[in-house]
Short mmCIF file of C-alpha atoms in Angstrom, two decimals:
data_model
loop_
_atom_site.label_atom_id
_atom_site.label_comp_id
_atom_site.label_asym_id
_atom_site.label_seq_id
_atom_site.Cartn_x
_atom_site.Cartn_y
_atom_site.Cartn_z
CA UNK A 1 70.08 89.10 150.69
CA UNK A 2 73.53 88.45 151.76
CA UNK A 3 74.54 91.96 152.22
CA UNK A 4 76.75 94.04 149.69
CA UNK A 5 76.57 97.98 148.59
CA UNK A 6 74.44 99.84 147.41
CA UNK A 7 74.93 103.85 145.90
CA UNK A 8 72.45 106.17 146.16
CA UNK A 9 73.07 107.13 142.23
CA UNK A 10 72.63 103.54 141.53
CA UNK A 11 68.66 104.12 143.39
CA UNK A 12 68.23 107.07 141.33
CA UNK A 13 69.34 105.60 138.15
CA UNK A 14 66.75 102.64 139.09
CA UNK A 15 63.77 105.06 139.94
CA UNK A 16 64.18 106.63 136.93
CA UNK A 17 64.44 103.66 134.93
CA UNK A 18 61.00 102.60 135.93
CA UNK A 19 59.31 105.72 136.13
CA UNK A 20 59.85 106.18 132.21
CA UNK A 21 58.92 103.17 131.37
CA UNK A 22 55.50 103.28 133.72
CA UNK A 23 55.15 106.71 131.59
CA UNK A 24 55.24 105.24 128.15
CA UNK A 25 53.67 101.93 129.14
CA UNK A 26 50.85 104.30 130.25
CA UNK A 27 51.04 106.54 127.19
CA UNK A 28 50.73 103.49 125.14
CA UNK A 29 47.48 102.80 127.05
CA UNK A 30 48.85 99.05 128.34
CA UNK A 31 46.80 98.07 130.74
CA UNK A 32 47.74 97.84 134.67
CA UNK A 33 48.33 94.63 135.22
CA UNK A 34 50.68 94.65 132.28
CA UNK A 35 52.67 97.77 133.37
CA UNK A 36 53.56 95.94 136.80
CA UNK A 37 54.11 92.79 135.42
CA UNK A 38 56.67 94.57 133.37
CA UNK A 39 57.90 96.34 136.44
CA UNK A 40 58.58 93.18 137.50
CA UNK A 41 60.43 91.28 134.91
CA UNK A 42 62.92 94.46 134.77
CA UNK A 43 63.65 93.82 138.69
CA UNK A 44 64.15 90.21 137.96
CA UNK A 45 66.57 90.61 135.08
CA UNK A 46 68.45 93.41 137.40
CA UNK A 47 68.74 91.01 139.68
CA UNK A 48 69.96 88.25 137.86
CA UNK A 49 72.52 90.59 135.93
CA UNK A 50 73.87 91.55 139.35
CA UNK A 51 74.24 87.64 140.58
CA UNK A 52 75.81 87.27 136.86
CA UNK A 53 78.37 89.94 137.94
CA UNK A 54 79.34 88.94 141.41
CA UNK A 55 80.57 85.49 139.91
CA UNK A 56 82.90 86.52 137.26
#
C-alpha cells in the first residue's frame, strides 16, 4: 500500500499460479466457496512472504 515495484512476469507468474490451482481444485470437484477461500489464503501468504522480505 506504500508503493514499491511490481514486474509484469511477476503478474504472470501469479495468474498462472492461481489459474492451476482453480483447475485442479475444480477437477477435484471442491466446492466454490472452498476454491476462493483457497484463492485467498494463497494471496495472504504472498503477501505476508513479501512483508517478510522487505524487512530482512
Amino acid at each position: 500500500m506504500l508503493g514499491g515495484r511490481g514486474f509484469i512476469l511477476g503478474t504472470v507468474y501469479g495468474m498462472l499460479i492461481i489459474a492451476v490451482m482453480n483447475n485442479l481444485l475444480n477437477l477435484f470437484g471442491v466446492p466454490p466457496f472452498l476454491r476462493e477461500a483457497f484463492k485467498g489464503i494463497i494471496v495472504i501468504v504472498a503477501v505476508l512472504l513479501q512483508r517478510k522480505e522487505q524487512n530482512a
